[in-house]
XYZ file of C-alpha atoms in Angstrom:
604
model
C 14.374 -67.391 5.481
C 15.688 -65.974 2.454
C 12.069 -65.194 0.946
C 11.038 -63.953 4.514
C 14.308 -61.587 3.995
C 13.600 -60.335 0.530
C 10.097 -59.824 1.477
C 10.904 -57.847 4.394
C 13.214 -55.772 2.409
C 10.919 -55.144 -0.482
C 8.335 -53.717 2.116
C 11.155 -51.618 3.525
C 11.919 -50.323 0.184
C 7.962 -49.702 -0.513
C 7.699 -47.709 2.646
C 10.706 -45.525 2.166
C 9.328 -44.907 -1.544
C 5.940 -44.033 -0.450
C 6.891 -41.972 2.697
C 9.387 -40.040 0.440
C 7.138 -39.524 -2.604
C 5.356 -36.360 -1.131
C 7.597 -33.852 -2.693
C 5.598 -31.375 -5.219
C 8.382 -28.764 -6.144
C 9.867 -25.587 -4.550
C 11.318 -22.201 -5.236
C 13.883 -20.274 -2.663
C 14.947 -16.904 -3.219
C 16.778 -14.413 -1.128
C 17.620 -10.478 -0.319
C 19.688 -8.797 2.080
C 17.399 -6.705 4.576
C 19.912 -5.319 7.069
C 22.919 -3.709 4.932
C 24.524 -1.788 7.940
C 25.238 -4.577 10.272
C 28.258 -6.771 9.966
C 27.768 -9.904 9.027
C 24.826 -8.934 7.213
C 21.227 -10.085 7.365
C 19.939 -12.163 4.960
C 16.409 -13.277 4.468
C 15.149 -16.417 2.650
C 11.840 -16.845 1.365
C 10.890 -20.435 0.833
C 7.745 -21.788 -0.892
C 7.637 -25.650 -1.163
C 4.623 -27.770 -2.131
C 3.659 -31.573 -1.036
C 1.076 -33.994 -1.323
C -1.834 -33.132 0.510
C -2.821 -36.455 2.052
C 0.329 -36.091 4.360
C -0.537 -32.433 5.465
C -4.337 -32.096 4.947
C -4.580 -28.510 5.432
C -7.902 -26.491 5.598
C -9.248 -23.021 5.564
C -9.136 -22.754 9.123
C -5.608 -23.636 9.312
C -4.756 -20.848 6.852
C -6.572 -18.242 8.790
C -4.973 -19.516 12.218
C -1.363 -19.200 10.385
C -0.025 -21.881 12.481
C -0.527 -25.117 10.594
C 3.253 -26.204 9.502
C 3.872 -28.674 6.655
C 6.973 -30.144 5.060
C 10.178 -31.371 6.620
C 14.054 -31.308 5.718
C 16.497 -28.686 5.986
C 17.980 -26.142 3.874
C 22.018 -26.504 4.263
C 25.204 -24.830 2.716
C 27.065 -27.599 1.261
C 30.254 -26.409 0.298
C 32.615 -22.958 0.176
C 30.403 -21.543 3.119
C 30.581 -18.443 4.833
C 31.947 -18.568 8.587
C 29.337 -20.355 10.802
C 26.738 -20.871 7.990
C 26.287 -24.630 7.530
C 22.811 -25.547 8.467
C 20.461 -22.688 7.690
C 16.603 -23.627 8.465
C 14.076 -25.951 8.364
C 11.840 -26.176 5.097
C 8.870 -26.205 7.526
C 6.629 -23.730 6.760
C 2.709 -22.294 7.514
C 0.085 -23.823 4.877
C -1.246 -21.032 2.549
C -3.078 -22.812 -0.054
C -4.192 -26.482 -0.718
C -6.274 -28.213 -3.560
C -7.472 -31.791 -2.757
C -8.595 -32.628 -6.420
C -5.167 -32.165 -7.484
C -3.966 -33.496 -4.364
C -1.667 -30.632 -2.984
C -0.623 -28.522 -0.047
C 1.470 -25.482 -0.379
C 3.101 -22.880 1.976
C 5.565 -20.452 2.104
C 8.013 -18.716 4.819
C 10.709 -16.607 5.741
C 13.669 -16.830 7.889
C 16.807 -15.097 8.337
C 20.538 -15.722 8.855
C 24.027 -13.533 9.057
C 26.638 -13.727 6.604
C 29.571 -11.601 6.491
C 30.080 -9.468 3.111
C 31.845 -10.739 -0.153
C 30.520 -14.280 -0.144
C 28.792 -16.198 -3.038
C 27.879 -19.731 -1.880
C 24.622 -22.291 -2.310
C 21.376 -22.615 0.071
C 20.426 -26.029 -1.122
C 17.486 -28.634 -0.221
C 17.818 -32.054 -1.371
C 15.934 -35.240 -0.539
C 14.667 -38.397 -2.324
C 12.353 -38.939 -3.843
C 9.842 -37.922 -6.940
C 6.580 -39.665 -7.203
C 6.050 -41.875 -10.478
C 6.865 -39.450 -13.493
C 6.779 -40.004 -17.252
C 10.079 -39.133 -17.431
C 13.010 -38.272 -14.914
C 12.698 -38.567 -11.166
C 14.384 -40.088 -8.015
C 16.228 -37.573 -6.284
C 14.867 -34.396 -5.897
C 17.342 -31.201 -5.095
C 16.618 -27.347 -5.047
C 19.473 -24.826 -4.937
C 19.927 -20.730 -4.841
C 22.990 -19.062 -5.025
C 23.072 -16.187 -2.465
C 25.917 -13.273 -3.265
C 26.777 -10.595 -0.669
C 29.079 -8.482 -2.821
C 27.363 -4.946 -2.836
C 26.469 -3.533 -6.124
C 27.977 -0.596 -8.090
C 24.989 1.603 -6.793
C 25.593 0.871 -3.324
C 22.977 -1.465 -2.633
C 22.732 -5.239 -2.057
C 20.779 -7.488 -4.360
C 17.331 -8.715 -3.941
C 16.918 -12.076 -5.934
C 14.137 -12.304 -8.189
C 10.857 -14.007 -6.944
C 9.474 -16.754 -8.957
C 5.668 -17.904 -8.750
C 4.260 -20.854 -10.415
C 0.907 -22.884 -9.863
C 2.305 -26.280 -8.200
C 0.282 -28.313 -10.720
C -0.714 -27.140 -14.508
C -2.973 -29.522 -16.309
C -2.048 -29.702 -20.079
C -4.215 -31.724 -22.282
C -2.464 -34.191 -24.544
C -1.430 -33.243 -28.085
C -2.310 -29.406 -27.496
C 0.184 -26.734 -27.955
C 1.182 -24.644 -24.923
C 3.313 -21.361 -24.562
C 3.858 -21.344 -20.481
C 4.894 -18.330 -18.873
C 7.295 -18.273 -16.032
C 6.281 -15.820 -13.517
C 9.289 -13.636 -12.411
C 8.871 -10.588 -10.067
C 12.453 -8.674 -9.813
C 11.718 -6.310 -6.847
C 15.502 -4.181 -7.985
C 13.854 -4.193 -11.737
C 16.810 -6.053 -13.073
C 17.434 -7.574 -16.327
C 16.459 -11.672 -15.846
C 16.607 -14.682 -17.868
C 15.289 -18.012 -17.246
C 17.052 -21.312 -18.005
C 17.019 -24.852 -17.672
C 18.347 -26.151 -14.384
C 21.431 -27.701 -15.402
C 23.327 -29.368 -12.232
C 22.418 -31.950 -9.860
C 22.423 -29.555 -6.865
C 19.624 -27.335 -8.952
C 17.590 -30.250 -10.223
C 18.363 -33.713 -8.966
C 16.505 -36.075 -10.861
C 14.771 -33.557 -13.490
C 17.515 -32.083 -15.124
C 16.839 -31.229 -18.716
C 19.157 -33.983 -19.637
C 17.782 -36.381 -17.700
C 13.888 -35.539 -19.268
C 12.694 -37.317 -22.697
C 10.477 -34.278 -23.943
C 9.444 -33.930 -27.401
C 11.857 -32.484 -30.005
C 9.616 -29.044 -30.261
C 9.995 -28.371 -26.466
C 11.663 -24.916 -26.255
C 12.395 -22.293 -23.975
C 12.875 -18.715 -24.582
C 15.220 -18.043 -22.470
C 14.316 -13.565 -22.526
C 10.549 -13.699 -22.460
C 10.871 -16.711 -19.979
C 8.196 -18.683 -22.084
C 8.001 -22.642 -22.442
C 6.714 -24.157 -25.543
C 5.649 -27.694 -25.049
C 3.232 -29.939 -26.651
C 2.806 -32.945 -24.378
C 2.878 -36.309 -25.933
C 2.347 -38.544 -23.160
C -0.216 -38.570 -20.563
C 0.754 -38.476 -16.802
C 2.818 -36.585 -14.493
C 6.181 -34.153 -15.373
C 8.270 -32.551 -13.072
C 10.432 -29.593 -14.741
C 13.271 -27.352 -13.048
C 13.922 -23.999 -14.240
C 16.572 -21.593 -12.571
C 16.365 -17.705 -13.164
C 19.534 -15.470 -13.259
C 19.135 -11.561 -12.631
C 22.170 -9.279 -14.087
C 23.124 -6.070 -12.902
C 22.791 -4.363 -16.412
C 21.776 -5.295 -19.916
C 25.399 -6.234 -20.689
C 26.376 -7.939 -17.985
C 27.116 -11.716 -18.255
C 27.631 -12.575 -14.501
C 24.423 -13.165 -12.520
C 23.853 -11.327 -9.528
C 21.813 -14.601 -8.026
C 20.022 -17.710 -9.229
C 16.838 -18.647 -8.100
C 14.969 -22.481 -8.854
C 11.411 -22.848 -9.507
C 10.292 -26.738 -9.928
C 6.515 -27.402 -10.581
C 4.268 -30.111 -12.375
C 2.628 -30.918 -15.376
C -0.316 -33.125 -15.093
C -0.946 -34.462 -18.955
C -4.562 -35.673 -19.406
C -6.613 -36.683 -22.261
C -10.681 -36.969 -22.789
C -13.260 -38.069 -25.439
C -14.939 -34.762 -25.073
C -13.959 -32.593 -27.903
C -14.426 -29.055 -26.550
C -10.816 -27.724 -25.517
C -11.959 -23.949 -24.868
C -9.986 -22.993 -21.603
C -11.774 -21.207 -19.253
C -10.762 -17.267 -19.237
C -10.368 -14.853 -16.421
C -12.697 -11.493 -16.222
C -11.866 -10.245 -12.880
C -11.651 -6.876 -11.513
C -8.119 -6.370 -12.125
C -6.049 -7.191 -15.263
C -3.695 -9.822 -14.863
C -0.054 -9.183 -14.072
C -1.189 -5.839 -12.805
C 0.398 -4.394 -9.819
C -1.798 -3.633 -6.710
C 0.240 -1.390 -4.242
C -0.716 -2.270 -0.687
C 0.724 -0.551 2.513
C 1.617 -2.907 5.369
C -1.422 -3.599 7.499
C -3.913 -2.640 4.664
C -6.458 -4.814 3.518
C -7.387 -5.543 -0.128
C -10.539 -7.396 -1.267
C -11.518 -8.187 -4.711
C -13.518 -10.742 -6.587
C -11.725 -13.186 -9.382
C -14.334 -13.967 -11.898
C -13.733 -17.089 -14.305
C -15.816 -17.658 -17.545
C -16.662 -20.953 -18.873
C -16.385 -21.402 -22.558
C -17.152 -25.109 -23.314
C -20.968 -25.862 -23.703
C -22.898 -27.697 -20.997
C -19.375 -27.636 -18.702
C -18.832 -25.681 -14.875
C -16.265 -24.879 -13.124
C -15.029 -28.001 -11.230
C -11.615 -26.627 -9.615
C -9.514 -23.464 -9.161
C -5.737 -24.173 -8.628
C -3.929 -21.531 -7.056
C -0.500 -20.198 -5.362
C -1.190 -17.960 -2.655
C 1.321 -15.628 -0.673
C 1.137 -15.396 3.335
C -1.874 -13.099 4.119
C -4.367 -14.377 1.629
C -7.633 -15.680 1.596
C -9.946 -16.796 -0.821
C -13.920 -17.653 -0.690
C -15.681 -20.468 -2.240
C -16.732 -19.906 -5.931
C -20.428 -18.883 -6.736
C -22.160 -18.667 -9.897
C -23.149 -15.350 -11.442
C -26.925 -14.971 -11.158
C -27.109 -13.283 -14.290
C -24.933 -15.407 -16.271
C -24.072 -19.330 -15.230
C -21.129 -19.604 -17.386
C -19.407 -17.037 -15.045
C -18.285 -17.968 -11.381
C -16.691 -15.824 -8.924
C -15.078 -16.115 -5.654
C -13.862 -13.162 -3.421
C -10.055 -13.239 -2.368
C -8.326 -10.796 0.325
C -4.982 -9.876 0.808
C -3.341 -8.139 3.879
C 0.229 -6.908 3.380
C 3.108 -7.414 5.847
C 6.131 -5.145 6.187
C 8.424 -8.146 6.024
C 6.846 -8.758 2.274
C 7.895 -5.672 0.852
C 7.965 -5.962 -3.331
C 5.720 -8.101 -5.159
C 3.721 -10.931 -4.217
C 2.386 -12.998 -6.613
C -1.299 -14.467 -6.291
C -1.571 -16.995 -9.310
C -4.803 -18.795 -10.505
C -6.489 -20.714 -13.116
C -9.662 -22.232 -13.334
C -10.485 -25.735 -14.505
C -13.893 -27.102 -15.907
C -15.596 -30.007 -15.513
C -14.124 -31.417 -18.488
C -10.846 -30.881 -17.309
C -9.594 -27.709 -19.461
C -7.388 -25.513 -17.327
C -7.347 -21.547 -18.314
C -3.905 -19.690 -18.828
C -2.183 -19.109 -15.613
C -2.931 -15.385 -14.269
C -1.146 -13.429 -11.387
C -2.211 -10.374 -9.788
C 1.181 -8.732 -8.036
C 0.116 -7.377 -4.767
C 3.354 -4.972 -4.316
C 3.743 -3.989 -0.563
C 5.523 -0.822 -0.512
C 7.321 1.067 2.260
C 8.105 4.619 1.672
C 11.728 4.665 2.000
C 12.019 1.671 -0.219
C 10.546 2.805 -3.492
C 12.366 1.732 -6.749
C 11.088 4.888 -8.612
C 14.200 6.476 -10.829
C 13.194 9.873 -9.654
C 13.086 8.766 -6.218
C 16.757 6.711 -6.193
C 18.204 9.721 -8.078
C 16.642 12.416 -5.784
C 15.410 14.255 -8.843
C 15.601 18.116 -8.565
C 12.295 19.195 -7.135
C 11.532 22.677 -5.683
C 10.837 24.556 -3.412
C 11.592 22.858 -0.385
C 12.134 23.919 3.083
C 10.161 27.544 4.123
C 7.796 28.855 1.694
C 5.143 31.559 1.592
C 1.497 30.032 2.402
C 0.446 31.554 -0.539
C 3.201 29.450 -2.595
C 1.637 27.743 -5.629
C 4.027 26.740 -8.229
C 5.922 23.582 -7.506
C 8.468 21.465 -9.816
C 9.759 18.154 -10.525
C 12.898 17.933 -13.084
C 12.907 14.836 -14.922
C 16.776 13.055 -15.267
C 18.168 13.844 -18.689
C 16.921 11.457 -21.392
C 13.615 10.666 -19.324
C 10.012 11.718 -19.921
C 6.594 11.179 -18.968
C 3.310 11.453 -20.086
C -0.062 11.851 -18.441
C -1.207 8.624 -17.706
C -5.084 7.484 -18.336
C -5.352 5.703 -15.215
C -6.419 7.981 -12.281
C -3.697 8.667 -9.930
C -3.219 11.426 -7.382
C -0.750 13.851 -6.284
C -1.221 14.657 -2.200
C -0.118 17.467 -0.463
C 0.056 15.938 3.385
C 0.358 17.422 6.584
C 3.309 15.889 8.212
C 1.891 15.785 12.054
C -0.975 13.819 10.950
C -0.314 12.439 7.919
C -3.779 13.614 6.638
C -4.211 15.153 2.854
C -4.334 18.714 3.197
C -5.162 18.799 -0.823
C -4.932 16.383 -3.470
C -4.709 16.427 -7.266
C -5.903 14.029 -9.826
C -3.380 14.038 -12.592
C -6.155 12.760 -15.205
C -9.076 15.350 -14.309
C -7.268 18.254 -12.919
C -5.249 18.955 -15.716
C -4.882 22.639 -14.876
C -3.136 21.658 -11.618
C -0.846 19.214 -13.083
C 1.198 19.706 -15.801
C 3.311 17.026 -17.803
C 6.226 18.728 -19.870
C 8.876 17.069 -21.744
C 11.604 17.460 -18.811
C 9.306 18.393 -15.789
C 6.160 17.696 -13.989
C 4.629 21.553 -12.674
C 2.222 21.204 -10.121
C 0.093 24.407 -9.441
C -1.827 24.251 -5.950
C -4.624 26.833 -5.536
C -4.968 26.596 -1.808
C -3.527 28.929 1.141
C -1.338 26.563 3.389
C -1.739 27.166 7.195
C 1.105 29.409 8.853
C 3.177 27.314 11.345
C 2.868 24.010 9.351
C 5.222 21.263 7.858
C 3.922 19.561 4.910
C 5.210 16.989 2.342
C 4.156 16.101 -1.113
C 3.207 12.509 -1.765
C 2.999 11.114 -5.339
C 0.969 8.047 -5.674
C 1.885 4.760 -7.806
C 0.719 5.436 -11.340
C 1.495 8.990 -11.676
C 4.306 8.574 -13.986
C 3.622 5.050 -15.687
C 0.477 2.996 -15.540
C 0.500 0.469 -12.431
C -0.363 -2.053 -14.928
C 3.140 -2.195 -16.050
C 4.528 -3.011 -13.024
C 8.069 -1.231 -14.090
C 9.898 0.741 -11.154
C 8.153 4.565 -12.625
C 5.062 2.946 -11.918
C 5.819 2.984 -8.202
C 4.913 6.194 -6.187
C 7.242 8.487 -4.140
C 5.658 8.485 -0.629
C 8.649 9.421 1.708
C 7.841 12.380 3.949
C 11.633 13.218 3.562
C 11.510 13.386 -0.230
C 9.761 16.644 -0.855
C 8.953 18.502 2.432
C 8.139 22.237 2.740
C 6.708 24.303 5.914
C 5.268 27.841 6.191
C 6.346 30.821 8.366
C 4.510 31.268 11.896
C 2.650 34.255 12.023
C 2.464 37.026 15.258
C -0.566 36.357 17.410
C -3.261 38.937 18.014
C -4.796 39.874 21.558
C -7.768 42.135 22.179
C -8.349 43.704 25.325
C -11.835 45.309 25.917
C -12.191 47.981 28.566
C -15.650 49.364 29.530
C -16.292 52.494 32.150
C -19.761 53.935 32.698
C -20.263 57.549 33.650
C -23.754 58.999 34.967
C -25.241 62.215 34.895
C -28.032 62.668 38.048
C -30.078 65.767 38.237
C -31.788 66.278 41.913
C -34.468 68.395 42.625
C -35.521 69.931 46.082
C -39.018 68.996 46.925
C -40.680 72.282 47.646
C -44.222 72.870 49.310
C -46.921 74.701 47.384
C -50.522 75.433 48.154
C -51.711 73.018 45.459
C -51.104 69.679 44.664
C -48.287 69.014 41.850
C -46.134 66.407 40.432
C -43.158 66.745 38.499
C -41.739 64.445 36.482
C -37.889 63.936 36.476
C -35.696 62.124 34.207
C -32.251 60.918 34.547
C -29.572 60.801 31.973
C -26.965 57.877 32.248
C -23.894 57.746 29.544
C -21.643 55.120 28.762
C -18.581 55.314 27.422
C -16.582 51.829 25.980
C -13.062 52.184 25.002
C -11.599 49.215 23.060
C -7.435 48.895 22.904
C -5.950 46.739 20.566
C -2.146 45.289 21.036
C -0.095 43.645 18.108
C 3.059 42.139 18.913
C 5.244 44.010 16.646
C 3.379 47.165 16.229
C 1.106 48.966 18.893
C -1.947 50.849 17.785
C -4.425 52.537 19.980
C -8.098 52.976 18.726
C -10.844 54.738 20.902
C -14.550 54.286 20.090
C -16.901 56.475 22.737
C -20.596 55.636 22.454
C -22.971 57.270 24.261
C -25.947 55.673 25.681
C -29.233 57.571 27.046
C -31.449 55.919 29.530
C -34.614 57.852 30.462
C -35.999 56.600 33.597
C -39.151 58.896 34.869
C -40.204 59.169 38.337
C -43.110 60.994 40.075
C -42.276 63.847 42.974
C -45.342 65.142 44.516
C -45.501 67.572 47.006
C -47.236 71.146 48.265
C -45.056 73.875 47.270
C -45.789 77.449 48.360
C -46.962 80.397 46.193
C -44.057 82.698 47.339
C -41.422 79.985 46.354
C -42.677 79.840 42.707
C -40.199 82.482 41.399
C -37.476 80.481 43.012
C -38.266 77.274 41.531
C -38.555 79.239 38.137
C -35.218 80.770 38.645
C -33.859 77.229 39.505
C -34.957 75.584 36.371
C -33.641 78.167 34.175
C -30.510 77.854 35.824
C -30.333 74.257 35.220
C -31.279 74.961 31.806
C -28.341 76.927 31.281
C -25.737 74.949 32.922
C -22.670 73.012 31.376
C -24.221 70.277 29.864
C -23.614 69.007 26.223
C -26.359 69.400 23.946
C -26.850 65.671 24.147
C -26.688 65.723 27.932
C -29.534 68.301 28.736
C -32.429 66.999 30.681
C -35.577 67.550 29.266
C -37.717 69.796 30.596
C -40.120 68.902 33.712
C -43.488 68.342 32.941
C -45.711 69.978 35.424
C -49.300 68.511 35.935
C -51.481 70.706 38.081
């Protein structure tokens, strides 16, 4: 009986061990999204990775956006604000997977309410890690939330950390691994080893037996690591952000945990696949909510006779990826299409990170593209935040041509080398009225040491509202991903309008006057034919009325219309003299020269 009990206990432990060994790492961060309410509205962004066999996600699931993965809850363990205990489930939609490395990952957001002026931790903990070279057991991930208002009047946005769920490292090779951080407040940040049980559970630095050469540069967030043993390592880091360069008290603490898969091979070539895609690595790609961005990722294989075997990636929500294909002109290059649609709840940087793996097993460096969703009123550009002096605004002449933006003291900008636009937009339609390319149209955009001068060359429509919109990259290259690389697109920042002009009404009046000469038929002994012509005169008068002044102009145009018609009759000889006298009187009547009828033509 005792042996049966022992066997039963063994299987129970084994089942528990297997069922709980599906964790592959996490990241949890936060921000205040409604600072006008009390309590405040805090948003949690969580990203988790799990064993693929537990939640076998597919591309169809990702497109549908409703395949949920993960289990467990995020809780506040102590010193909690009122009504805050269990924050939410860690179940999130699947956004990516990799069957070769056996992981599935997903991210999601939820909100909860917190009173101002609280500092507390939100923790996700359970057991256990799968078999690791060093460390293991319980996992725990913790983020520190701080609802104190900053000196600049804003609440904090904690950093977002994005790492591949699995990074392949070849034994005995030296690696410098960058921890990818995005701080949407552009605060100074540092990276440290996680060092409390809530932050790292069984994989804290003190629990790991790592080579002595292992070193984390806290300022650059680069880990130097030379793996000595084949197998899996789990590592835990915490990112801290600070108000300024001299502050020693962090605004938040954000965890990141992921896995190293250390391997070895008898194949000597260890050249990594390299990224040669459309956009430079770490470049910010600015996206408006609802806008779709599509581009190609290209990876070049360097080892002879090797092929692309796998792509490891971590994907934000709204992201899709095609199957890689071989370049028809270079069989060492593989391409795949990626597509991202920004969402309004993703304001800020959303990192897509990826690395190619060749058929030998060599993994390339992790590269990230920073899809940055920007709302007009959420720009962190220094000129926008400080409402830098700019003029003119308000009512301007329709011929206004000079526009000036003065830099804050001690700040200067130079003309970028990458094209970007300054746009004059119609407020009602959001359409561009005129644009100026800051690289090509140098006569229209002048960069001085203390100001930017725009010279427009258009006549603006009367009675129209406009605003000036400045694209990302006008002040700093977007490749820097710094705050001043952001655009200023808020229509309330630089609005202006033109005065209405009086309307004009034209009225046309036409009158006609005709003059007719009537001749009496007379009887004469001989048959004669008289041809009579009628002259018709038409007068046209045009009057123009203006709202402010009245002017009258009259134009008289005379139009002569000649009509001939024969009159036949018998005329007595004794009446000939009378007829001639009548004709002479007609010739000397009071007609104007132009109105006189032509002489009658007599045919005998």
